[in-house]
Coordinates of C-alpha atoms in Angstrom, one line a residue:
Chain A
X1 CA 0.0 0.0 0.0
X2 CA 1.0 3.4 -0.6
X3 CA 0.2 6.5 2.1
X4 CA -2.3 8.8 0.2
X5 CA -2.9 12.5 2.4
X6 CA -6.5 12.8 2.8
X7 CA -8.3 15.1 0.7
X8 CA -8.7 17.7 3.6
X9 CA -5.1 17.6 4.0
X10 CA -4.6 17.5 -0.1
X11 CA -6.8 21.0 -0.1
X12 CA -4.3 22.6 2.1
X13 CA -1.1 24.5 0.1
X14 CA 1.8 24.5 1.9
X15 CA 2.8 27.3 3.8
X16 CA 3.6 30.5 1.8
X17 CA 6.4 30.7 4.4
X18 CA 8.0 27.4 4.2
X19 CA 9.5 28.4 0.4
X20 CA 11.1 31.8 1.8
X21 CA 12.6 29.5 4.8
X22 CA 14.1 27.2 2.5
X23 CA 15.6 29.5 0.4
X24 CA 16.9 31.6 3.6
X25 CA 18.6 28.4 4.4
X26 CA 20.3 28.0 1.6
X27 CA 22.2 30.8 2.0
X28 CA 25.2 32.1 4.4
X29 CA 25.7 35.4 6.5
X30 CA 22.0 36.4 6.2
X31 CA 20.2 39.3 8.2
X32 CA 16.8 37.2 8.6
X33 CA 14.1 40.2 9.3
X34 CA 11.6 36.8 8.6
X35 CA 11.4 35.5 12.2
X36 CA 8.0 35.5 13.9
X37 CA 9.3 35.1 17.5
X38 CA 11.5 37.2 20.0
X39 CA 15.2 37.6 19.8
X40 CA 15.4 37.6 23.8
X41 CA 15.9 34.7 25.4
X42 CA 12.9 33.7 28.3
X43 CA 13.1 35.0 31.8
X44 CA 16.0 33.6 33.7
X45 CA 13.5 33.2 36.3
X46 CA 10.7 31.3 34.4
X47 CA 14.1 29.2 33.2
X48 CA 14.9 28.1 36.5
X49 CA 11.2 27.1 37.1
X50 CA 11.3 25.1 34.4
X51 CA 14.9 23.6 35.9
X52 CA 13.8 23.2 39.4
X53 CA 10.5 21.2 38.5
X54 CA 12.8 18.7 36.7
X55 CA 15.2 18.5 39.5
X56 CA 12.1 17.9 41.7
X57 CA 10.6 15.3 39.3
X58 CA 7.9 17.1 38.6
X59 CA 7.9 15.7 34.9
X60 CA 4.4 13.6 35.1
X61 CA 0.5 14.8 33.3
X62 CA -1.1 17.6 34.8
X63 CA -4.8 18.0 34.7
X64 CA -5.9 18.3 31.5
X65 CA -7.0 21.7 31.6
X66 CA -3.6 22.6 33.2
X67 CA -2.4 23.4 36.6
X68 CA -5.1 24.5 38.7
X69 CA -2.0 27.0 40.2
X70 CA -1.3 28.7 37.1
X71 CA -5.1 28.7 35.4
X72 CA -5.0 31.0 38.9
X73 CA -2.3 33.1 37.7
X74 CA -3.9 33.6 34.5
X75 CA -6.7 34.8 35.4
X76 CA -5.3 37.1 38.2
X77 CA -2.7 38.2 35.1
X78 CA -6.1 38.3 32.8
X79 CA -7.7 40.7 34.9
X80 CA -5.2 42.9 36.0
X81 CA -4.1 43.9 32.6
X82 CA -6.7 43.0 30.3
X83 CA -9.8 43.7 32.3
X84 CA -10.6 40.0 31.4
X85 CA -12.2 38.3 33.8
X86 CA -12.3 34.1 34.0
X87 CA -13.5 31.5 36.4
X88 CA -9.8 29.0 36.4
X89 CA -12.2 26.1 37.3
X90 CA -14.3 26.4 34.0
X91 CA -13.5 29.1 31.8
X92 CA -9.4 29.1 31.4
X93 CA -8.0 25.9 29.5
X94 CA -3.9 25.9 29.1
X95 CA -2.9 24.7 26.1
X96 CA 0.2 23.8 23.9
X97 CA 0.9 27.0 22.5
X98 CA -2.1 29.4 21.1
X99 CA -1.8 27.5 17.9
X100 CA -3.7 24.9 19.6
X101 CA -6.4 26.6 21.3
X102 CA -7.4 28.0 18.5
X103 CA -7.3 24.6 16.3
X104 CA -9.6 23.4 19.3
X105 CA -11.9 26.0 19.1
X106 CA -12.6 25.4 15.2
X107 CA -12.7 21.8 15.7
X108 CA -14.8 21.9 19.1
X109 CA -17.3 24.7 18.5
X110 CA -17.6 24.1 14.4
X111 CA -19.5 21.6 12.0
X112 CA -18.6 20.4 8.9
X113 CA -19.3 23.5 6.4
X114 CA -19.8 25.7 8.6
X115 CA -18.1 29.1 7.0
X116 CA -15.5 31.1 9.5
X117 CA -14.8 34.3 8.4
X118 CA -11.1 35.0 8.4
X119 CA -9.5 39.0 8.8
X120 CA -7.0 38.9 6.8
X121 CA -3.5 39.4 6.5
X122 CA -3.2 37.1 8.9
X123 CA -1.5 34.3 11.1
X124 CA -0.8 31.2 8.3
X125 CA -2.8 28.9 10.4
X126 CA -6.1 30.3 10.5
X127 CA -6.9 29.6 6.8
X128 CA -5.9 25.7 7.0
X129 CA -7.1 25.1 10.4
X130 CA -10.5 25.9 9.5
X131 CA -9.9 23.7 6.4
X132 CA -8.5 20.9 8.5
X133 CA -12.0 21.7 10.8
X134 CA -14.2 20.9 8.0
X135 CA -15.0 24.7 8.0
X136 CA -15.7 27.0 4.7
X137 CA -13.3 29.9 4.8
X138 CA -14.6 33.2 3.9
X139 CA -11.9 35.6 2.9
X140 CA -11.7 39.2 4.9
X141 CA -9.5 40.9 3.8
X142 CA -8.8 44.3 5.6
X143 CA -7.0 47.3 3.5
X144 CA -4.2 49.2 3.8
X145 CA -6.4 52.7 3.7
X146 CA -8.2 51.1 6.6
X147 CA -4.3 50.4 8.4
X148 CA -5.7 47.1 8.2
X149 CA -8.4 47.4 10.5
X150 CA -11.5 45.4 10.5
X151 CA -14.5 47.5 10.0
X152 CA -18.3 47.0 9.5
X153 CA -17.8 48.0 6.2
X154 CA -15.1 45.2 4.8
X155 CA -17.3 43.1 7.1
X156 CA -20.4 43.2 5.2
X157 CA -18.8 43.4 1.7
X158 CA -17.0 40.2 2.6
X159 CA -20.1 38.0 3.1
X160 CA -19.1 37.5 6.6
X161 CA -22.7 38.2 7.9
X162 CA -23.4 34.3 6.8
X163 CA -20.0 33.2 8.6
X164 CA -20.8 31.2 12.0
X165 CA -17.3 32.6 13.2
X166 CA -15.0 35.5 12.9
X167 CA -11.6 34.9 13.5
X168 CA -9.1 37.9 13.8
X169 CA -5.7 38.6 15.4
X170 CA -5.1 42.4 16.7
X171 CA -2.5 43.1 17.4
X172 CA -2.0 41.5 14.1
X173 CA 0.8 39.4 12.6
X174 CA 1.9 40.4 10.1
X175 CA 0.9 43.4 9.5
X176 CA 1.4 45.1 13.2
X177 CA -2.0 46.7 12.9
X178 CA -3.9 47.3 16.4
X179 CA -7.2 48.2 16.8
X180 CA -9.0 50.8 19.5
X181 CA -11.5 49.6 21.9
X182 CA -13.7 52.5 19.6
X183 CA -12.7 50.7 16.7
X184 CA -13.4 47.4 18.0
X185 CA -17.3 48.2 19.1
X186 CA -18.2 48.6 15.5
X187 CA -16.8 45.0 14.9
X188 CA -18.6 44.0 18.1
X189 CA -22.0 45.2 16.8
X190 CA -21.8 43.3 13.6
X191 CA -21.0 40.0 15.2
X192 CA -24.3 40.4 17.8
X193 CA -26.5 41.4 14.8
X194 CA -25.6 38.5 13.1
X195 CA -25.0 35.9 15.7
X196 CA -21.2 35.3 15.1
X197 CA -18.8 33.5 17.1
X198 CA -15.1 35.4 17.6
X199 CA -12.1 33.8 17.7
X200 CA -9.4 36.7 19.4
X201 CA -6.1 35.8 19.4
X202 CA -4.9 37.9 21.4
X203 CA -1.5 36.7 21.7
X204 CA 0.3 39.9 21.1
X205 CA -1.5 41.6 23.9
X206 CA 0.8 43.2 25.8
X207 CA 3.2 44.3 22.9
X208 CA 0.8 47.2 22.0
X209 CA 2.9 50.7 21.8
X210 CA 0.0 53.5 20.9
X211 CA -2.6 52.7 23.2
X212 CA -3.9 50.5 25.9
X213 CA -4.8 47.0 24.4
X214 CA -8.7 46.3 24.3
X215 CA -10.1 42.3 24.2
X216 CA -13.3 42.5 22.6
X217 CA -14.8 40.1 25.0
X218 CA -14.7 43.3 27.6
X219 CA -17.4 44.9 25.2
X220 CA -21.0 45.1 26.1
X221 CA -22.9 41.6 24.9
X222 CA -19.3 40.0 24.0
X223 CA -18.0 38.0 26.6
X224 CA -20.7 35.4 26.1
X225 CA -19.6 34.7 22.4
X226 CA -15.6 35.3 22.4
X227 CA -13.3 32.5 23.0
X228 CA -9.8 35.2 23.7
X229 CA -6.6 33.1 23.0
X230 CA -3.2 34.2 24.2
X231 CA 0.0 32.8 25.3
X232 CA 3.5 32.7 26.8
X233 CA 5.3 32.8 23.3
X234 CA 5.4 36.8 22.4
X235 CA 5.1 39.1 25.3
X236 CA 7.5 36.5 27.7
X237 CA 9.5 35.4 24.9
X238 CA 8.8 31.9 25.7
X239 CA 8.1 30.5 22.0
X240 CA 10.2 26.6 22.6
X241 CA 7.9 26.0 25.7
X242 CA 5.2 25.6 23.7
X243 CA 2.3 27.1 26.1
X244 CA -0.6 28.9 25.7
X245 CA -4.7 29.4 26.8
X246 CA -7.9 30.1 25.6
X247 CA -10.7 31.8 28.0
X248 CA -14.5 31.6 27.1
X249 CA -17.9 30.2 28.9
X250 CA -17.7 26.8 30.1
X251 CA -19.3 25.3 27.5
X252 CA -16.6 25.8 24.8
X253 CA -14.2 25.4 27.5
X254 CA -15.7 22.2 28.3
X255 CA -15.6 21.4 24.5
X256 CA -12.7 22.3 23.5
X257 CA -11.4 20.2 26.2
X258 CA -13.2 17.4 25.3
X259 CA -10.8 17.1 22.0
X260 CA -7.7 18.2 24.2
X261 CA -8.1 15.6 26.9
X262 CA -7.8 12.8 23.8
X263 CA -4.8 14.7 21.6
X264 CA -2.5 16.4 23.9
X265 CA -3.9 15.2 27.4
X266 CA -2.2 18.2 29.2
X267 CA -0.3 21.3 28.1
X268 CA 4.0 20.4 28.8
X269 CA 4.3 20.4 32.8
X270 CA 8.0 22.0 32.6
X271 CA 6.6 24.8 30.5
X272 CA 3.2 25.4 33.1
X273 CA 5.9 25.4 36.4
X274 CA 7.9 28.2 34.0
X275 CA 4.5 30.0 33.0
X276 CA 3.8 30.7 36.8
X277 CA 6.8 32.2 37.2
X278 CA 6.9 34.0 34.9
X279 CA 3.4 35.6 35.7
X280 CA 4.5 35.3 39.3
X281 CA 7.6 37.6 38.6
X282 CA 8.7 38.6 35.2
X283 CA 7.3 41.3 34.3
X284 CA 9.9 43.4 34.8
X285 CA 11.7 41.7 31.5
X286 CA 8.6 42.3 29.5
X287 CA 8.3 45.9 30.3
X288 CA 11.9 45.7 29.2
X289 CA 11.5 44.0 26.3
X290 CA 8.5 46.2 25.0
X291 CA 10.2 49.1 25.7
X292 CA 13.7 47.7 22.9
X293 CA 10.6 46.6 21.1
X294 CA 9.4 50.0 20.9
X295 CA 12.5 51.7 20.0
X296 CA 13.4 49.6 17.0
X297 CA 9.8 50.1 15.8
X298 CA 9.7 53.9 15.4
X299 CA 13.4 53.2 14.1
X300 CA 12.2 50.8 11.3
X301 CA 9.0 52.8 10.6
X302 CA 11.4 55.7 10.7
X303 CA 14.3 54.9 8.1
X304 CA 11.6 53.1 5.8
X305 CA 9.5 56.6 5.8
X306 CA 13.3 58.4 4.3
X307 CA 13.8 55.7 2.0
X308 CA 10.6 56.5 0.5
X309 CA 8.7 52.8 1.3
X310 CA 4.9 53.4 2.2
X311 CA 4.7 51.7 5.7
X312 CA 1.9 52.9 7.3
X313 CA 2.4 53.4 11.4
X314 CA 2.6 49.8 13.2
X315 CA 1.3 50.1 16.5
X316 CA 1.8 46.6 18.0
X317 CA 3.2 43.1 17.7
X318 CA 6.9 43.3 16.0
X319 CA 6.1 43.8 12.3
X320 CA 6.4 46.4 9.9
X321 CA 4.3 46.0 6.9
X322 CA 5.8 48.3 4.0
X323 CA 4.1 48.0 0.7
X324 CA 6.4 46.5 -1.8
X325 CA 8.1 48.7 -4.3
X326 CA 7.8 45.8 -7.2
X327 CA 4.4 44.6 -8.2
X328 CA 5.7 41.2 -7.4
X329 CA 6.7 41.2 -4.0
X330 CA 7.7 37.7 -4.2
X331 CA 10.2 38.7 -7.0
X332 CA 11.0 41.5 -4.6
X333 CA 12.1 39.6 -1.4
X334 CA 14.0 37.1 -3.5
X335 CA 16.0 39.5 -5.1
X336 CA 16.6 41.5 -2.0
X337 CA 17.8 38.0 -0.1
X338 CA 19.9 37.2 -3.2
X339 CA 21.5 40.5 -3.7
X340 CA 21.8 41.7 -0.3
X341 CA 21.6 38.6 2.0
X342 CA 18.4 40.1 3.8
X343 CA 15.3 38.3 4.4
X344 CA 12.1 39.6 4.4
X345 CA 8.9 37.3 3.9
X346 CA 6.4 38.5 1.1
X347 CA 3.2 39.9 2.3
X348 CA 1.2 37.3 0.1
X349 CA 2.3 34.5 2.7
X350 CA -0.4 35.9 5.1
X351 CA -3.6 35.6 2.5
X352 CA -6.0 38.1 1.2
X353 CA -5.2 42.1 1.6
X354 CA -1.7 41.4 2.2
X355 CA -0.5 41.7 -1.8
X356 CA 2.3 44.0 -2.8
X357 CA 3.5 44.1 0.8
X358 CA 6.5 42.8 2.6
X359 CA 6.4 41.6 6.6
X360 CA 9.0 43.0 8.2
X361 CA 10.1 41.4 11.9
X362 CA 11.9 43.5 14.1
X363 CA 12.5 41.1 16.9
X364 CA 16.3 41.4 15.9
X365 CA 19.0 43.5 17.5
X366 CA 19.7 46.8 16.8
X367 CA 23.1 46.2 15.0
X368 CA 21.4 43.8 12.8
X369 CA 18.2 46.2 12.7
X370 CA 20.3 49.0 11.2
X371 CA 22.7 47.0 8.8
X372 CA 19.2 45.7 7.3
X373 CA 18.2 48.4 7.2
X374 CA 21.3 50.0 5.2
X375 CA 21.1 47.3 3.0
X376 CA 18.1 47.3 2.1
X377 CA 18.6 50.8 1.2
X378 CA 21.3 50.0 -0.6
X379 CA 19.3 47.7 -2.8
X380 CA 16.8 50.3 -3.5
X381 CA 19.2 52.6 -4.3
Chain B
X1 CA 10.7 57.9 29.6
X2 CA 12.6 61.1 30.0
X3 CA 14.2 62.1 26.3
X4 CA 17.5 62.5 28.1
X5 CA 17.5 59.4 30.0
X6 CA 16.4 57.7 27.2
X7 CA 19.7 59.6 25.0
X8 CA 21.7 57.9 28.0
X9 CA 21.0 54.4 27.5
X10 CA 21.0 54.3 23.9
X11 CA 24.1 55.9 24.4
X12 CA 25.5 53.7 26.9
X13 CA 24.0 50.7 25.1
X14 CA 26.1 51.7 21.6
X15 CA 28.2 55.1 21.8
X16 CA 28.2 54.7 18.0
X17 CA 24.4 55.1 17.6
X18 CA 24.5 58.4 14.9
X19 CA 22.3 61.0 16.3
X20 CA 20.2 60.1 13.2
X21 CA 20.2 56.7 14.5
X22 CA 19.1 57.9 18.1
X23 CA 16.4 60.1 16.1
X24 CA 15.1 57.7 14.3
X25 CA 14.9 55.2 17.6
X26 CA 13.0 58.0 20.1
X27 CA 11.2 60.0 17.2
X28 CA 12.7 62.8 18.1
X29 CA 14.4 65.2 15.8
X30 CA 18.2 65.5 14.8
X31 CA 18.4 68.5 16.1
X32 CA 17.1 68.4 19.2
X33 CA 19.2 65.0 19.8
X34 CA 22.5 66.6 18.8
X35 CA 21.8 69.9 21.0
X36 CA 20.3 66.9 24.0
X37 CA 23.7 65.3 23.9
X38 CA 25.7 68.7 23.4
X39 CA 23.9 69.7 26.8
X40 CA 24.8 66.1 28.5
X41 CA 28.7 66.5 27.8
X42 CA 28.6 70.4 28.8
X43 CA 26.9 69.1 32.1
X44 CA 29.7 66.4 32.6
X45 CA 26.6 63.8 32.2
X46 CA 28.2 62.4 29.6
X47 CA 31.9 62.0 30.6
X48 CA 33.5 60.1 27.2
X49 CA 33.0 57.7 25.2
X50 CA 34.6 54.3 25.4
X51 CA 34.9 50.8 23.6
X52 CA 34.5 47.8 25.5
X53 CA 37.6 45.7 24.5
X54 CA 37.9 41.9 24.9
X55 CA 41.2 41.5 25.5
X56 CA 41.8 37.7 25.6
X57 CA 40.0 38.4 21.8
X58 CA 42.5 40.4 20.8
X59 CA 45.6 38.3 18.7
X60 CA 48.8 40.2 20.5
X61 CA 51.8 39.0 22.2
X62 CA 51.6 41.7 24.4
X63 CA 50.7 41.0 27.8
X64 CA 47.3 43.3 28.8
X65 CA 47.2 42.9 32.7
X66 CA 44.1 44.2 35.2
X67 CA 44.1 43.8 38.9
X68 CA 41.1 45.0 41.1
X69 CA 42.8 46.6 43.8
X70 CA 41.2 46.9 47.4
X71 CA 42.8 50.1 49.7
X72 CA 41.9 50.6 53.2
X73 CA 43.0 53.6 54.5
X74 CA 42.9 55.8 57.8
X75 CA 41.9 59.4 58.1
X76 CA 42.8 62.2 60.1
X77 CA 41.2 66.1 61.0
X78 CA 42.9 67.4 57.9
X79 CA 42.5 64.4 55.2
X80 CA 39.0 63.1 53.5
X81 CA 38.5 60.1 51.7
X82 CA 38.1 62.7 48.4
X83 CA 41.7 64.1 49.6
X84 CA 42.8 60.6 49.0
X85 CA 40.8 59.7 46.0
X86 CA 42.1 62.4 44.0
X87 CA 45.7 61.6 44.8
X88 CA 45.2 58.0 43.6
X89 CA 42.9 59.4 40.8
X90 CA 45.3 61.0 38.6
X91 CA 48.2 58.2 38.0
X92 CA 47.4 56.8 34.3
X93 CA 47.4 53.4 35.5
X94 CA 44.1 53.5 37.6
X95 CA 41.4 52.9 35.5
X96 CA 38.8 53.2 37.9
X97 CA 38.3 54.3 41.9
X98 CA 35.3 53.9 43.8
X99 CA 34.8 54.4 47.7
X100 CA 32.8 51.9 49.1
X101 CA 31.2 49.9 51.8
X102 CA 32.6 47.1 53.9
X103 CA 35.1 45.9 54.4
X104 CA 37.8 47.9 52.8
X105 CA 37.5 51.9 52.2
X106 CA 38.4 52.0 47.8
X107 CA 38.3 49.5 45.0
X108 CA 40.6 50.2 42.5
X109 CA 41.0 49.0 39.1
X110 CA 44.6 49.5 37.9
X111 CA 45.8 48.2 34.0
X112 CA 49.6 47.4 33.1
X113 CA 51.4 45.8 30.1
X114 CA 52.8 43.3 32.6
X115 CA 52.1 41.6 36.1
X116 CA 55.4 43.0 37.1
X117 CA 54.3 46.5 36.0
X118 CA 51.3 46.5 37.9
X119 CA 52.9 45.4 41.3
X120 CA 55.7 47.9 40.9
X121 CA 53.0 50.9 40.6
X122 CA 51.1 49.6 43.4
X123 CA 54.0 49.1 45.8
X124 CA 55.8 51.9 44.7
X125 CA 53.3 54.7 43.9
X126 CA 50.3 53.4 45.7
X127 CA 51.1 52.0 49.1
X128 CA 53.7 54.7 50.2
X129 CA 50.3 57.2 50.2
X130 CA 50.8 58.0 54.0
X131 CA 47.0 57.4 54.5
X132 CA 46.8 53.9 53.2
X133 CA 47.5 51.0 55.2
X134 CA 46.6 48.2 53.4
X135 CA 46.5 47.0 49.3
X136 CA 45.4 43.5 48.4
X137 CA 45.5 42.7 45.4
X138 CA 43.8 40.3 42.4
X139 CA 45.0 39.8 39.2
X140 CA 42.0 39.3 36.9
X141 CA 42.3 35.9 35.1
X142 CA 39.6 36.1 32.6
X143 CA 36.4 38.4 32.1
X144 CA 33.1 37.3 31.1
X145 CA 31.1 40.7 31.4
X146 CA 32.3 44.3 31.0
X147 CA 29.7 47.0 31.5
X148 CA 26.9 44.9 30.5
X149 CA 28.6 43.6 27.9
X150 CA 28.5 39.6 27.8
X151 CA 31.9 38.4 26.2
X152 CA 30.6 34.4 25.1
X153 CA 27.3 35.3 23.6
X154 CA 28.7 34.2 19.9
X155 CA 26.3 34.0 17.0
X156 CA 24.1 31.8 18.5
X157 CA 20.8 32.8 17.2
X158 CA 19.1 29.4 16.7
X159 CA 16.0 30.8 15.7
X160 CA 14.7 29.8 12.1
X161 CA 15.3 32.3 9.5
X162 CA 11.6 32.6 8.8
X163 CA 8.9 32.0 10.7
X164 CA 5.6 31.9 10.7

């Protein structure tokens, strides 16, 4: 017999990433501006956690909804900062990474052919998750006059008042779009007047620069239809530990679970004893790690502004989203890693809305940041 | 953040950030950087501007010697510890002097092309000082971490070179 992918699986391209990686890895001495995750390392503190539950032996399952201590945490850490508030009994569920939360959630909460509309650019998982789910995927896809905001407007000329879901990620990879709590009631509105689920990832929280980060599920009528995901990876720079968690009533909780409880069993233990440290006492590092966040964001929005790149202003995550100044941006980013050894990942990776643009990571140091940046100026030149 | 304590980290995180550089990180304008930093060095905020050299890195055959120096000393009606300091202060060889608490009064960092260089300065131009009774000195054998500066964080990025 020979192994045949399933037609689900057969329906899904690869990832638009995966052809820039290889071609990055081809090549020697490369600037990568391509990464998606931070350049620091994790908390020495949440480290040692994760070192002293191993020396302890503390290596076995943990319930499968996670820790009971650090669903705690999260929900302290929830409230506190996001005005989020969760029950760590019922509504908190710890997952492997956001990634899986949100693959629960489609799998969980939809049915076969059930339509999920996706805000796009986005996160490369959405669109094949849903897939994978048995879900139709409707296209969003938010504009660049808009700074990639959703509104009511791309909404309804999307079709996305027949979706049974809206999934969207603000602060948004990979365009580093954020969006007001203002902004977000007019979002909020359409999804009661037409009964839609939202998916928020949320994971980039707490890397908001402008203005205070606003979760949806906060907004009148909301709570009761949001499942918020977020996660240890981006604000903590813990990406390898793999942990994240989703917060919504029990009874996606409860479902979501369900699937968890027969896949993964329970988050990674080492990584949930590093989590509550790290909510316990690292925030310190994040504030500091915003704040070089920060710097090299007004300096990349800054030297693309003199070399004449549209970018409009990035207000969160760690992307810059210049348009491209080739029609192909493909052609663009190939050239640019060829000629000048930098890599940039075309904007077309990320779906819909994201054509003629090029994501831009700035979780990089500053000495990199700047030669990058000189070379890519260069190259324009 | 202050714009002028924010000037002072960059600054003391890279002296060779450009003003347009430091403009470009803070928003601010080049102007009003370069006339920030012109105010900081008028002030005596901003002392100099330094590289931090690994030594052992550096392919010599010349010796490069550091000792850490701790002085005790005694004072009397007419001598302060700032009397003292400044006649330590100005010999070439001490790099850095710092009064401090516990249990010995200054801790001195003195450089040399040679051990035998050092020891000579410090028992011939240090320890005659009428106020100081004691020196004890360390040689420093290696040096992993120099004003912040980490010396065995290599190119070890093992992140991949794009992600999603």
């Amino acid at each position: 017999m020979t192994f045949e992918p399933s037609a689900r699986v057969e329906s899904v391209p690869p990832s638009g990433i995966r052809r820039f990686f290889e071609l990055a890895e081809e090549m020697d001495d490369i600037i990568s501006l391509g990464v998606g995750e931070p350049d620091f390392s994790a908390p020495w503190a949440a480290r040692e956690a994760a070192i002293t539950s191993l020396e302890q032996g503390k290596t076995a399952y943990t319930a499968n909804r996670g820790k009971r201590e650090l669903r705690e945490r999260i929900a302290r850490y929830e409230a506190a900062e996001h005005a989020l508030t969760y029950d760590p009994d019922e509504e908190i569920l710890v997952t492997a990474g956001a990634s899986e939360g949100i693959d629960l959630a489609f799998r969980a909460l939809l049915d076969p052919g059930d339509a999920v509309a996706v805000a796009q650019p986005c996160y490369v998982s959405y669109v094949p998750g849903v897939t994978f789910a048995g879900g139709e995927v409707i296209d969003v896809p938010t504009r660049a006059d808009d700074e990639f905001k959703l509104t009511r407007e791309v909404l309804e000329a999307a079709g996305a008042a027949d979706a049974e879901a809206l999934i969207y990620c603000y602060p948004n990879n990979p365009t580093g779009a954020t969006m007001t709590g203002e902004e977000l009631r007019e979002v909020a509105a359409f999804c009661r007047e037409h009964d839609l689920m939202v998916f928020a990832d949320e994971i980039y929280a707490d890397l908001t620069y402008e203005h205070e980060h606003t979760s949806i599920a906060t907004l009148p009528g909301m709570r009761e239809r949001t499942v918020v995901f977020n996660g240890f990876s981006k604000a903590f720079a813990m990406t390898g530990f793999r942990l994240g968690y989703a917060m919504a009533p029990p009874e996606a909780i409860t479902a979501m679970n369900r699937i968890h409880q027969y896949t993964m069993l329970s988050a990674p233990t080492t990584a949930q004893h590093a989590a509550i440290e790290a909510l316990d006492n690292c925030r310190e590092e994040v504030t500091e790690m915003t704040t070089q966040y920060d710097r090299r964001r007004k300096f990349i929005l800054s030297r693309f502004n003199e070399m004449g790149l549209d970018c409009f202003p990035a207000a969160g995550a760690f992307y810059a989203f210049p348009e491209c100044p080739w029609d192909d941006a493909e052609a663009f980013a190939e050239a640019l890693l060829e000629d000048q050894g930098v890599a940039v990942v075309p904007g077309t990776a990320f779906g819909a809305g994201a054509e003629g643009h090029l994501r831009v990571s700035y979780a990089t140091g500053m000495a990199e940041l700047k030669e990058a940046m000189d070379r890519i100026e260069t190259f324009l030149a | 953040m202050s714009s002028r304590r924010e000037i002072l980290e960059l600054l003391r995180e890279n002296a060779r950030y450009t003003t347009e550089d430091i403009a470009h990180m803070t928003g601010e304008s080049v102007d009003d950087i370069e006339s920030t930093i012109e105010e900081l060095e008028e002030a005596g905020v901003v002392r100099g501007y330094q590289a931090v050299v690994d030594w052992n890195a550096v392919e010599t055959d010349e010796e490069r010697v550091r000792a850490i120096v701790e002085l005790n000393v005694t004072l009397d009606r007419e001598t302060s510890y700032a009397d003292i300091a400044n006649r330590i202060a100005k010999f070439p060889e001490v790099t850095s002097l710092r009064l401090i608490s516990g249990d010995y009064d200054f801790d001195m960092e003195v450089e040399g092309d040679s051990m035998r260089e050092v020891s000579h300065f410090i028992s011939n131009k240090v320890a005659p000082i009428p106020e100081i009774t004691q020196t004890v000195t360390h040689y420093v054998m290696d040096s992993y971490k120099e004003q912040g500066m980490r010396f065995d964080d290599h190119d070890d990025d093992e992140r991949l070179s794009v992600s999603p």
